[in-house]
CSV table of C-alpha atoms in Angstrom, one decimal:
chain,number,residue,atom,x,y,z
A,1,UNK,CA,-80.0,-77.0,104.9
A,2,UNK,CA,-81.3,-80.0,103.0
A,3,UNK,CA,-83.2,-79.9,99.8
A,4,UNK,CA,-86.0,-82.4,99.1
A,5,UNK,CA,-85.3,-83.9,95.7
A,6,UNK,CA,-88.0,-86.5,95.7
A,7,UNK,CA,-90.2,-86.7,92.6
A,8,UNK,CA,-93.2,-85.4,94.7
A,9,UNK,CA,-91.2,-82.2,95.4
A,10,UNK,CA,-90.3,-81.3,91.8
A,11,UNK,CA,-92.4,-78.6,90.1
A,12,UNK,CA,-94.6,-80.0,87.3
A,13,UNK,CA,-93.8,-78.6,83.7
A,14,UNK,CA,-96.8,-77.5,81.7
A,15,UNK,CA,-97.8,-80.0,79.0
A,16,UNK,CA,-96.3,-79.2,75.5
A,17,UNK,CA,-98.9,-77.6,73.3
A,18,UNK,CA,-96.9,-77.3,70.1
A,19,UNK,CA,-94.0,-78.9,68.1
A,20,UNK,CA,-90.6,-78.3,69.7
A,21,UNK,CA,-87.7,-76.8,67.8
A,22,UNK,CA,-85.5,-79.9,68.3
A,23,UNK,CA,-88.0,-82.1,66.5
A,24,UNK,CA,-88.9,-79.4,63.9
A,25,UNK,CA,-85.2,-79.3,62.7
A,26,UNK,CA,-85.7,-82.8,61.3
A,27,UNK,CA,-88.0,-81.4,58.6
A,28,UNK,CA,-86.2,-78.1,58.1
A,29,UNK,CA,-83.7,-77.2,55.3
A,30,UNK,CA,-80.7,-75.6,57.0
A,31,UNK,CA,-78.9,-72.5,55.5
A,32,UNK,CA,-75.3,-73.4,55.3
A,33,UNK,CA,-72.0,-71.8,54.2
A,34,UNK,CA,-69.5,-73.2,51.8
A,35,UNK,CA,-66.5,-74.9,53.5
A,36,UNK,CA,-64.3,-72.2,55.2
A,37,UNK,CA,-60.5,-72.2,55.3
A,38,UNK,CA,-58.2,-70.2,57.6
A,39,UNK,CA,-55.1,-70.7,55.5
A,40,UNK,CA,-56.3,-68.4,52.7
A,41,UNK,CA,-54.4,-65.0,52.6
A,42,UNK,CA,-54.6,-62.1,50.3
A,43,UNK,CA,-51.6,-63.5,48.2
A,44,UNK,CA,-50.6,-60.0,46.9
A,45,UNK,CA,-47.4,-61.4,45.3
A,46,UNK,CA,-49.4,-63.7,43.0
A,47,UNK,CA,-51.8,-60.9,42.1
A,48,UNK,CA,-49.1,-58.2,41.5
A,49,UNK,CA,-46.6,-60.2,39.5
A,50,UNK,CA,-47.0,-60.1,35.7
A,51,UNK,CA,-47.1,-63.7,34.5
A,52,UNK,CA,-45.1,-64.6,31.4
A,53,UNK,CA,-45.4,-67.8,29.3
A,54,UNK,CA,-42.4,-70.1,29.7
A,55,UNK,CA,-42.7,-72.3,26.6
A,56,UNK,CA,-40.8,-75.5,26.9
A,57,UNK,CA,-40.8,-75.1,30.7
A,58,UNK,CA,-37.7,-72.9,30.7
A,59,UNK,CA,-37.1,-69.1,30.6
A,60,UNK,CA,-33.6,-67.8,29.8
A,61,UNK,CA,-32.5,-64.4,31.0
A,62,UNK,CA,-29.9,-62.9,28.7
A,63,UNK,CA,-27.9,-60.0,30.1
A,64,UNK,CA,-24.9,-57.8,29.1
A,65,UNK,CA,-21.6,-59.2,30.1
A,66,UNK,CA,-20.6,-58.0,33.6
A,67,UNK,CA,-17.3,-58.1,35.4
A,68,UNK,CA,-18.9,-57.6,38.9
A,69,UNK,CA,-18.4,-61.0,40.6
A,70,UNK,CA,-17.8,-62.4,44.0
A,71,UNK,CA,-20.3,-60.2,45.9
A,72,UNK,CA,-21.9,-63.0,48.0
A,73,UNK,CA,-22.1,-63.5,51.7
A,74,UNK,CA,-19.3,-65.5,53.4
A,75,UNK,CA,-20.3,-68.3,55.7
A,76,UNK,CA,-18.6,-69.7,58.8
A,77,UNK,CA,-18.5,-72.8,61.0
A,78,UNK,CA,-18.5,-72.5,64.8
A,79,UNK,CA,-17.0,-75.0,67.3
A,80,UNK,CA,-17.7,-73.6,70.8
A,81,UNK,CA,-16.2,-70.2,70.9
A,82,UNK,CA,-13.9,-70.9,67.9
A,83,UNK,CA,-15.1,-69.6,64.5
A,84,UNK,CA,-13.6,-70.5,61.2
A,85,UNK,CA,-14.4,-69.4,57.7
A,86,UNK,CA,-15.4,-72.3,55.3
A,87,UNK,CA,-12.5,-72.4,52.8
A,88,UNK,CA,-14.8,-72.7,49.7
A,89,UNK,CA,-16.7,-69.6,50.9
A,90,UNK,CA,-13.6,-67.5,50.3
A,91,UNK,CA,-14.7,-67.8,46.6
A,92,UNK,CA,-17.3,-65.2,47.4
A,93,UNK,CA,-14.5,-62.6,47.5
A,94,UNK,CA,-14.1,-60.9,44.2
A,95,UNK,CA,-10.4,-61.6,44.3
A,96,UNK,CA,-10.9,-65.4,44.6
A,97,UNK,CA,-14.0,-65.8,42.6
A,98,UNK,CA,-13.7,-68.9,40.4
A,99,UNK,CA,-10.6,-70.2,42.2
A,100,UNK,CA,-11.3,-73.8,43.2
A,101,UNK,CA,-8.1,-75.2,44.6
A,102,UNK,CA,-9.4,-76.3,48.0
A,103,UNK,CA,-5.9,-76.9,49.4
A,104,UNK,CA,-4.9,-73.3,48.8
A,105,UNK,CA,-8.2,-71.9,50.0
A,106,UNK,CA,-7.8,-74.0,53.2
A,107,UNK,CA,-4.3,-72.5,53.6
A,108,UNK,CA,-5.8,-69.0,53.3
A,109,UNK,CA,-8.6,-69.8,55.8
A,110,UNK,CA,-6.0,-71.1,58.3
A,111,UNK,CA,-4.3,-67.7,58.2
A,112,UNK,CA,-7.5,-65.9,59.3
A,113,UNK,CA,-7.2,-64.7,62.9
A,114,UNK,CA,-10.2,-64.6,65.1
A,115,UNK,CA,-10.9,-61.3,66.9
A,116,UNK,CA,-13.7,-60.4,69.3
A,117,UNK,CA,-14.9,-56.8,69.4
A,118,UNK,CA,-17.0,-54.8,71.9
A,119,UNK,CA,-20.0,-52.5,71.3
A,120,UNK,CA,-18.7,-49.0,70.5
A,121,UNK,CA,-15.2,-50.2,69.6
A,122,UNK,CA,-13.5,-48.5,66.7
A,123,UNK,CA,-12.1,-51.2,64.5
A,124,UNK,CA,-10.4,-49.2,61.8
A,125,UNK,CA,-9.8,-45.4,61.5
A,126,UNK,CA,-10.3,-43.4,58.4
A,127,UNK,CA,-7.0,-42.4,56.7
A,128,UNK,CA,-4.9,-45.1,58.5
A,129,UNK,CA,-2.9,-47.6,56.5
A,130,UNK,CA,-5.1,-50.6,55.4
A,131,UNK,CA,-3.3,-53.9,55.3
A,132,UNK,CA,-6.0,-56.4,56.4
A,133,UNK,CA,-9.2,-58.0,55.2
A,134,UNK,CA,-12.0,-58.3,57.8
A,135,UNK,CA,-14.7,-60.9,57.6
A,136,UNK,CA,-17.7,-60.4,59.9
A,137,UNK,CA,-18.7,-63.7,61.5
A,138,UNK,CA,-21.2,-62.1,63.8
A,139,UNK,CA,-22.3,-58.6,64.8
A,140,UNK,CA,-23.1,-55.2,63.3
A,141,UNK,CA,-20.5,-52.7,62.2
A,142,UNK,CA,-21.3,-49.1,61.1
A,143,UNK,CA,-19.1,-47.4,58.4
A,144,UNK,CA,-18.8,-43.7,58.6
A,145,UNK,CA,-16.7,-40.9,57.1
A,146,UNK,CA,-16.4,-37.1,57.2
A,147,UNK,CA,-18.8,-35.1,55.0
A,148,UNK,CA,-18.1,-32.1,52.9
A,149,UNK,CA,-18.9,-29.8,55.9
A,150,UNK,CA,-16.7,-31.6,58.4
A,151,UNK,CA,-19.6,-33.6,60.1
A,152,UNK,CA,-19.7,-37.3,60.4
A,153,UNK,CA,-21.8,-39.1,57.8
A,154,UNK,CA,-23.0,-42.7,58.0
A,155,UNK,CA,-22.0,-44.7,54.9
A,156,UNK,CA,-23.2,-48.3,55.5
A,157,UNK,CA,-24.1,-50.9,58.0
A,158,UNK,CA,-22.5,-54.3,57.7
A,159,UNK,CA,-23.6,-57.6,59.4
A,160,UNK,CA,-23.0,-61.3,59.5
A,161,UNK,CA,-21.3,-62.6,56.3
A,162,UNK,CA,-20.1,-59.1,55.1
A,163,UNK,CA,-16.5,-58.0,54.8
A,164,UNK,CA,-14.4,-54.9,54.3
A,165,UNK,CA,-10.8,-54.2,53.3
A,166,UNK,CA,-10.6,-56.6,50.4
A,167,UNK,CA,-8.5,-54.2,48.2
A,168,UNK,CA,-5.9,-54.0,51.0
A,169,UNK,CA,-4.6,-57.5,50.2
A,170,UNK,CA,-3.1,-56.4,46.9
A,171,UNK,CA,-2.5,-52.6,47.3
A,172,UNK,CA,0.4,-51.8,49.5
A,173,UNK,CA,-0.5,-48.1,49.5
A,174,UNK,CA,-4.1,-48.7,50.5
A,175,UNK,CA,-5.7,-46.6,53.3
A,176,UNK,CA,-9.0,-46.8,55.0
A,177,UNK,CA,-11.6,-44.6,53.4
A,178,UNK,CA,-14.0,-44.9,56.3
A,179,UNK,CA,-14.1,-45.5,60.0
A,180,UNK,CA,-15.6,-48.8,61.2
A,181,UNK,CA,-17.4,-48.8,64.6
A,182,UNK,CA,-19.0,-51.7,66.3
A,183,UNK,CA,-22.7,-51.2,66.9
A,184,UNK,CA,-22.9,-54.6,68.8
A,185,UNK,CA,-20.4,-57.0,70.2
A,186,UNK,CA,-19.3,-59.7,67.8
A,187,UNK,CA,-16.5,-61.6,66.1
A,188,UNK,CA,-14.2,-60.8,63.2
A,189,UNK,CA,-11.8,-63.0,61.2
A,190,UNK,CA,-8.8,-61.0,60.0
A,191,UNK,CA,-6.5,-61.9,57.1
A,192,UNK,CA,-3.3,-59.7,56.9
A,193,UNK,CA,-1.7,-58.7,53.6
A,194,UNK,CA,1.6,-60.4,54.7
A,195,UNK,CA,-0.2,-63.7,55.4
A,196,UNK,CA,-2.0,-63.6,52.1
A,197,UNK,CA,1.3,-62.8,50.3
A,198,UNK,CA,3.0,-65.8,51.9
A,199,UNK,CA,0.3,-68.2,50.6
A,200,UNK,CA,0.4,-66.4,47.2
A,201,UNK,CA,4.2,-66.9,46.9
A,202,UNK,CA,3.8,-70.7,47.4
A,203,UNK,CA,0.9,-71.2,45.1
A,204,UNK,CA,1.6,-70.7,41.3
A,205,UNK,CA,-2.1,-71.3,40.5
A,206,UNK,CA,-3.2,-68.6,42.8
A,207,UNK,CA,-0.7,-66.2,41.3
A,208,UNK,CA,-2.1,-66.8,37.8
A,209,UNK,CA,-5.6,-66.3,39.1
A,210,UNK,CA,-4.7,-63.0,40.8
A,211,UNK,CA,-3.0,-61.7,37.7
A,212,UNK,CA,-6.0,-62.6,35.6
A,213,UNK,CA,-8.3,-60.8,38.1
A,214,UNK,CA,-6.1,-57.7,38.0
A,215,UNK,CA,-6.2,-57.5,34.2
A,216,UNK,CA,-10.0,-58.0,34.3
A,217,UNK,CA,-10.3,-55.2,36.8
A,218,UNK,CA,-8.5,-52.8,34.5
A,219,UNK,CA,-11.1,-53.3,31.7
A,220,UNK,CA,-13.4,-50.4,31.3
A,221,UNK,CA,-16.8,-50.9,33.1
A,222,UNK,CA,-19.8,-48.8,33.8
A,223,UNK,CA,-21.0,-48.1,37.3
A,224,UNK,CA,-23.0,-51.3,37.2
A,225,UNK,CA,-20.0,-53.4,36.4
A,226,UNK,CA,-21.1,-54.1,32.8
A,227,UNK,CA,-18.6,-54.0,29.9
A,228,UNK,CA,-18.6,-50.4,28.8
A,229,UNK,CA,-19.9,-49.4,25.4
A,230,UNK,CA,-17.3,-47.0,23.9
A,231,UNK,CA,-18.7,-43.7,22.5
A,232,UNK,CA,-17.8,-40.1,21.9
A,233,UNK,CA,-19.9,-37.0,22.8
A,234,UNK,CA,-19.4,-33.3,22.5
A,235,UNK,CA,-16.7,-33.5,19.8
A,236,UNK,CA,-16.3,-30.9,17.0
A,237,UNK,CA,-15.3,-31.5,13.4
A,238,UNK,CA,-14.2,-34.8,11.9
A,239,UNK,CA,-13.5,-36.6,15.1
A,240,UNK,CA,-12.7,-40.3,14.8
A,241,UNK,CA,-15.5,-42.2,16.5
A,242,UNK,CA,-14.7,-45.3,18.6
A,243,UNK,CA,-16.0,-48.6,17.6
A,244,UNK,CA,-18.3,-50.5,20.0
A,245,UNK,CA,-20.3,-53.6,20.5
A,246,UNK,CA,-22.5,-54.9,23.3
A,247,UNK,CA,-21.1,-58.1,24.7
A,248,UNK,CA,-23.4,-60.7,26.3
A,249,UNK,CA,-23.1,-63.2,29.1
A,250,UNK,CA,-21.8,-66.5,27.7
A,251,UNK,CA,-23.7,-68.6,30.1
A,252,UNK,CA,-27.0,-66.9,30.9
A,253,UNK,CA,-29.2,-68.1,33.7
A,254,UNK,CA,-32.2,-70.3,32.9
A,255,UNK,CA,-35.2,-70.7,35.1
A,256,UNK,CA,-37.1,-74.0,34.9
A,257,UNK,CA,-40.7,-74.2,36.0
A,258,UNK,CA,-41.2,-75.7,39.4
A,259,UNK,CA,-44.3,-77.7,40.4
A,260,UNK,CA,-46.6,-78.1,43.3
A,261,UNK,CA,-48.8,-81.2,43.2
A,262,UNK,CA,-51.3,-83.2,45.3
A,263,UNK,CA,-53.8,-86.0,44.8
A,264,UNK,CA,-57.4,-85.3,45.7
A,265,UNK,CA,-59.3,-88.4,46.7
A,266,UNK,CA,-63.1,-88.8,47.1
A,267,UNK,CA,-65.3,-91.8,47.6
A,268,UNK,CA,-67.9,-92.2,44.9
A,269,UNK,CA,-70.6,-92.6,47.6
A,270,UNK,CA,-70.0,-89.1,48.8
A,271,UNK,CA,-70.0,-87.7,45.2
A,272,UNK,CA,-73.2,-89.6,44.4
A,273,UNK,CA,-75.4,-89.3,47.5
A,274,UNK,CA,-74.2,-86.1,49.2
A,275,UNK,CA,-73.8,-83.8,46.3
A,276,UNK,CA,-76.5,-81.3,47.0
A,277,UNK,CA,-77.1,-78.5,47.5
A,278,UNK,CA,-73.3,-78.1,47.1
A,279,UNK,CA,-71.1,-80.0,44.6
A,280,UNK,CA,-68.7,-82.0,47.0
A,281,UNK,CA,-66.1,-82.5,44.3
A,282,UNK,CA,-66.1,-78.8,43.4
A,283,UNK,CA,-65.8,-77.7,47.0
A,284,UNK,CA,-63.0,-80.2,47.7
A,285,UNK,CA,-61.1,-79.0,44.6
A,286,UNK,CA,-61.6,-75.3,45.5
A,287,UNK,CA,-60.0,-75.8,48.9
A,288,UNK,CA,-57.1,-77.9,47.5
A,289,UNK,CA,-56.4,-75.2,44.9
A,290,UNK,CA,-56.4,-72.5,47.6
A,291,UNK,CA,-53.8,-74.5,49.5
A,292,UNK,CA,-51.7,-75.0,46.3
A,293,UNK,CA,-51.7,-71.3,45.6
A,294,UNK,CA,-50.6,-70.6,49.2
A,295,UNK,CA,-47.7,-73.0,48.7
A,296,UNK,CA,-46.9,-71.4,45.3
A,297,UNK,CA,-46.5,-68.0,46.9
A,298,UNK,CA,-44.4,-69.5,49.7
A,299,UNK,CA,-42.0,-71.0,47.2
A,300,UNK,CA,-41.8,-67.8,45.2
A,301,UNK,CA,-40.5,-66.1,48.4
A,302,UNK,CA,-38.4,-68.8,50.0
A,303,UNK,CA,-37.3,-71.4,47.4
A,304,UNK,CA,-33.5,-71.5,47.3
A,305,UNK,CA,-33.4,-72.0,43.5
A,306,UNK,CA,-35.7,-69.2,42.4
A,307,UNK,CA,-37.2,-67.6,45.6
A,308,UNK,CA,-36.9,-63.8,45.8
A,309,UNK,CA,-35.3,-63.8,49.3
A,310,UNK,CA,-32.5,-66.2,48.3
A,311,UNK,CA,-31.9,-64.8,44.7
A,312,UNK,CA,-31.8,-61.1,45.5
A,313,UNK,CA,-28.4,-59.7,44.5
A,314,UNK,CA,-26.1,-59.2,47.5
A,315,UNK,CA,-25.5,-55.6,46.4
A,316,UNK,CA,-29.2,-55.0,46.7
A,317,UNK,CA,-29.4,-56.1,50.4
A,318,UNK,CA,-29.0,-53.5,53.0
A,319,UNK,CA,-29.1,-53.4,56.8
A,320,UNK,CA,-31.3,-51.2,59.0
A,321,UNK,CA,-29.5,-48.4,60.7
A,322,UNK,CA,-31.1,-48.9,64.1
A,323,UNK,CA,-32.8,-52.3,63.8
A,324,UNK,CA,-36.3,-50.9,63.5
A,325,UNK,CA,-37.9,-50.1,60.1
A,326,UNK,CA,-37.6,-46.4,59.9
A,327,UNK,CA,-38.7,-44.1,57.0
A,328,UNK,CA,-35.0,-43.5,56.4
A,329,UNK,CA,-34.5,-47.2,55.8
A,330,UNK,CA,-37.4,-47.4,53.4
A,331,UNK,CA,-36.0,-44.4,51.5
A,332,UNK,CA,-32.6,-46.1,51.3
A,333,UNK,CA,-34.3,-49.2,49.9
A,334,UNK,CA,-36.2,-47.1,47.3
A,335,UNK,CA,-33.3,-45.0,46.1
A,336,UNK,CA,-31.3,-48.0,45.0
A,337,UNK,CA,-33.6,-48.8,42.1
A,338,UNK,CA,-36.0,-47.1,39.7
A,339,UNK,CA,-39.7,-47.6,39.2
A,340,UNK,CA,-40.4,-49.6,42.4
A,341,UNK,CA,-43.8,-51.1,42.1
A,342,UNK,CA,-44.5,-52.3,45.7
A,343,UNK,CA,-43.1,-53.2,49.1
A,344,UNK,CA,-43.7,-56.7,50.4
A,345,UNK,CA,-43.5,-57.3,54.2
A,346,UNK,CA,-44.9,-59.6,56.9
A,347,UNK,CA,-48.0,-58.1,58.5
A,348,UNK,CA,-46.1,-57.8,61.8
A,349,UNK,CA,-43.4,-55.9,60.0
A,350,UNK,CA,-46.0,-53.5,58.6
A,351,UNK,CA,-47.2,-53.0,62.1
A,352,UNK,CA,-43.7,-52.1,63.2
A,353,UNK,CA,-43.4,-49.7,60.3
A,354,UNK,CA,-46.6,-48.0,61.5
A,355,UNK,CA,-45.2,-47.7,65.0
A,356,UNK,CA,-42.1,-46.0,63.6
A,357,UNK,CA,-44.1,-43.6,61.5
A,358,UNK,CA,-46.3,-42.8,64.5
A,359,UNK,CA,-43.3,-42.2,66.7
A,360,UNK,CA,-42.1,-39.5,64.2
A,361,UNK,CA,-45.5,-37.9,63.7
A,362,UNK,CA,-45.7,-39.3,60.1
A,363,UNK,CA,-48.7,-40.9,58.6
A,364,UNK,CA,-48.3,-43.0,55.5
A,365,UNK,CA,-50.3,-42.3,52.3
A,366,UNK,CA,-52.9,-44.7,51.1
A,367,UNK,CA,-53.3,-45.7,47.4
A,368,UNK,CA,-56.1,-47.5,45.6
A,369,UNK,CA,-55.0,-51.0,44.5
A,370,UNK,CA,-57.8,-52.8,42.7
A,371,UNK,CA,-60.5,-51.0,44.6
A,372,UNK,CA,-58.7,-51.6,48.0
A,373,UNK,CA,-57.0,-48.9,50.0
A,374,UNK,CA,-53.5,-50.0,51.1
A,375,UNK,CA,-50.8,-48.0,53.0
A,376,UNK,CA,-48.0,-46.6,50.9
A,377,UNK,CA,-44.7,-44.8,51.3
A,378,UNK,CA,-43.6,-42.3,48.7
A,379,UNK,CA,-46.5,-43.5,46.6
A,380,UNK,CA,-45.3,-47.2,46.7
A,381,UNK,CA,-47.8,-49.6,48.2
A,382,UNK,CA,-46.8,-51.6,51.3
A,383,UNK,CA,-48.4,-55.0,50.8
A,384,UNK,CA,-48.7,-57.8,53.4
A,385,UNK,CA,-47.2,-61.3,52.9
A,386,UNK,CA,-47.1,-63.8,55.7
A,387,UNK,CA,-44.7,-66.1,53.8
A,388,UNK,CA,-41.8,-63.8,54.6
A,389,UNK,CA,-40.0,-65.5,57.6
A,390,UNK,CA,-39.9,-64.1,61.1
A,391,UNK,CA,-37.0,-65.4,63.1
A,392,UNK,CA,-37.0,-66.4,66.8
A,393,UNK,CA,-35.2,-63.1,67.5
A,394,UNK,CA,-38.3,-61.3,66.0
A,395,UNK,CA,-36.5,-60.0,62.9
A,396,UNK,CA,-37.7,-60.2,59.4
A,397,UNK,CA,-37.1,-58.7,55.9
A,398,UNK,CA,-38.8,-56.1,53.7
A,399,UNK,CA,-38.7,-56.5,49.9
A,400,UNK,CA,-39.2,-53.9,47.3
A,401,UNK,CA,-39.4,-54.7,43.6
A,402,UNK,CA,-39.9,-53.5,40.1
A,403,UNK,CA,-42.0,-55.8,37.9
A,404,UNK,CA,-42.5,-56.5,34.2
A,405,UNK,CA,-40.4,-57.5,31.2
A,406,UNK,CA,-40.4,-54.0,29.7
A,407,UNK,CA,-39.2,-52.5,32.9
A,408,UNK,CA,-36.5,-55.2,33.3
A,409,UNK,CA,-38.1,-56.2,36.6
A,410,UNK,CA,-39.4,-59.4,38.3
A,411,UNK,CA,-41.8,-61.6,36.4
A,412,UNK,CA,-43.7,-64.7,37.3
A,413,UNK,CA,-43.3,-67.7,35.0
A,414,UNK,CA,-46.0,-70.2,34.1
A,415,UNK,CA,-47.3,-72.2,31.1
A,416,UNK,CA,-51.0,-72.2,30.1
A,417,UNK,CA,-52.8,-74.5,27.7
A,418,UNK,CA,-52.0,-77.6,29.8
A,419,UNK,CA,-54.0,-80.8,29.3
A,420,UNK,CA,-57.1,-80.8,31.6
A,421,UNK,CA,-56.4,-77.2,32.5
A,422,UNK,CA,-58.7,-75.9,35.3
A,423,UNK,CA,-57.2,-72.5,35.8
A,424,UNK,CA,-54.3,-70.8,33.9
A,425,UNK,CA,-51.2,-72.8,34.7
A,426,UNK,CA,-53.1,-75.3,36.9
A,427,UNK,CA,-54.4,-78.7,35.7
A,428,UNK,CA,-56.8,-81.3,37.3
A,429,UNK,CA,-56.4,-84.8,35.8
A,430,UNK,CA,-58.7,-87.7,36.5
A,431,UNK,CA,-56.6,-90.7,37.7
A,432,UNK,CA,-59.4,-93.2,37.8
A,433,UNK,CA,-61.1,-95.4,40.4
A,434,UNK,CA,-59.5,-97.9,42.7
A,435,UNK,CA,-60.9,-101.2,44.1
A,436,UNK,CA,-62.3,-99.2,47.1
A,437,UNK,CA,-64.5,-97.0,44.9
A,438,UNK,CA,-62.3,-93.9,45.6
A,439,UNK,CA,-61.9,-91.4,42.8
A,440,UNK,CA,-58.5,-89.7,42.4
A,441,UNK,CA,-57.6,-86.4,40.8
A,442,UNK,CA,-54.0,-85.2,40.2
A,443,UNK,CA,-53.9,-81.4,40.8
A,444,UNK,CA,-50.7,-79.7,39.5
A,445,UNK,CA,-49.5,-76.1,39.1
A,446,UNK,CA,-46.3,-75.1,37.4
A,447,UNK,CA,-44.6,-71.8,38.2
A,448,UNK,CA,-41.3,-69.9,38.9
A,449,UNK,CA,-40.1,-66.3,39.1
A,450,UNK,CA,-37.2,-64.6,37.3
A,451,UNK,CA,-35.3,-61.5,38.3
A,452,UNK,CA,-34.3,-59.9,35.0
A,453,UNK,CA,-31.7,-57.5,36.3
A,454,UNK,CA,-30.1,-57.4,39.8
A,455,UNK,CA,-31.6,-54.1,40.9
A,456,UNK,CA,-35.2,-55.3,40.2
A,457,UNK,CA,-35.4,-56.6,43.9
A,458,UNK,CA,-34.1,-55.0,47.0
A,459,UNK,CA,-34.1,-56.4,50.5
A,460,UNK,CA,-34.0,-54.7,53.9
A,461,UNK,CA,-32.6,-57.3,56.2
A,462,UNK,CA,-32.6,-58.0,60.0
A,463,UNK,CA,-35.6,-55.7,60.6
A,464,UNK,CA,-36.4,-55.7,64.3
A,465,UNK,CA,-40.2,-56.0,64.6
A,466,UNK,CA,-40.6,-56.7,68.4
A,467,UNK,CA,-42.1,-54.0,70.5
A,468,UNK,CA,-39.5,-52.0,72.3
A,469,UNK,CA,-39.8,-51.3,76.1
A,470,UNK,CA,-41.4,-48.0,77.1
């Protein structure tokens, strides 16, 4: 069928009898929004941290002297299927902390024997003689023992970079206090007592270091590893009281303020002619400050110098027992510290927590936080933070923290009263005009974060957040 498209065949439109909307808009004043920005998040960390003045740009954290050293994670290098411990990383062992003879450390690393293990394999048996140090290059290992009533109880879950059996290198009568079972397949590096002894006998410097370590280990300490304060209690009569003093760290850590900066540029023609009904400079500055605050929160989480994920004490890092974030894991995280203020997790991790709660028929509480209802566990709010990384394997971390100087917790650091201060700790400085009539403003914010005592921050690592198959 053909259609006649000639002008004679087209229907005639009725003549326009009033002003059309397209033309009318030329005379109308539109209603418009302020510039919008997707990058803005709730930034709960910046809102919840108590901010402390860091005069002089530096904050020093003084602590009691502690003998607990060498509790870091050990790193490895891989060449195909071969795995080798980095010699200097052996300094993370308490026994070798501070020993820096690379030649001797390399000799010890050469003695480590690679061992592959299978899922479900028993690596060590409780009560058996212990004569080896095991370094976990890859995989998850569960430690268990026998409880008071004869049942098996789970003690801990170890993963990449952890180790067990360190005391066996010096104690000839050592026995395993737990059973270690592989939850996944993986790789171990094993150092036997005899191999360590052969290196020790040929290295006088190492012998002196080990003797000094042994004498330091015999000093009285409290359960936190701090030098014990001698005292007497429950005595009767004229009992001679012990003398005591509180020793301090000789080289306390200092936190220097970090900076995030950018230069805002705007042509004078825009500021002069297009400045109504909204102030162009003000709107540009508002969006730039929002981006700087987002970057500030990212750095407080991820910066290697002061970020909470990298600076959390290794003793305060735990592994999930099943991979998924269960209520039991959150309880384990809470019980290791007092006065926890809030959890911090990626929004997808919070969704995974909700799935685990629902699967067990549990429903988290909600608490009021600044007029906003947020989920909570054991009364501790669970707050979202999309700055916490999610790996390609869909794993992430959950942080819990205590805050404030009085509580010996986590504090934010900044300095107010800056020249050309626009907001507390943020300055906007006019930099002048260039030959192209472009105005420049330097926008700067100074910040850092300090962990006053190690148990102020806890991290639940390797949290599996992917949906599981039905």
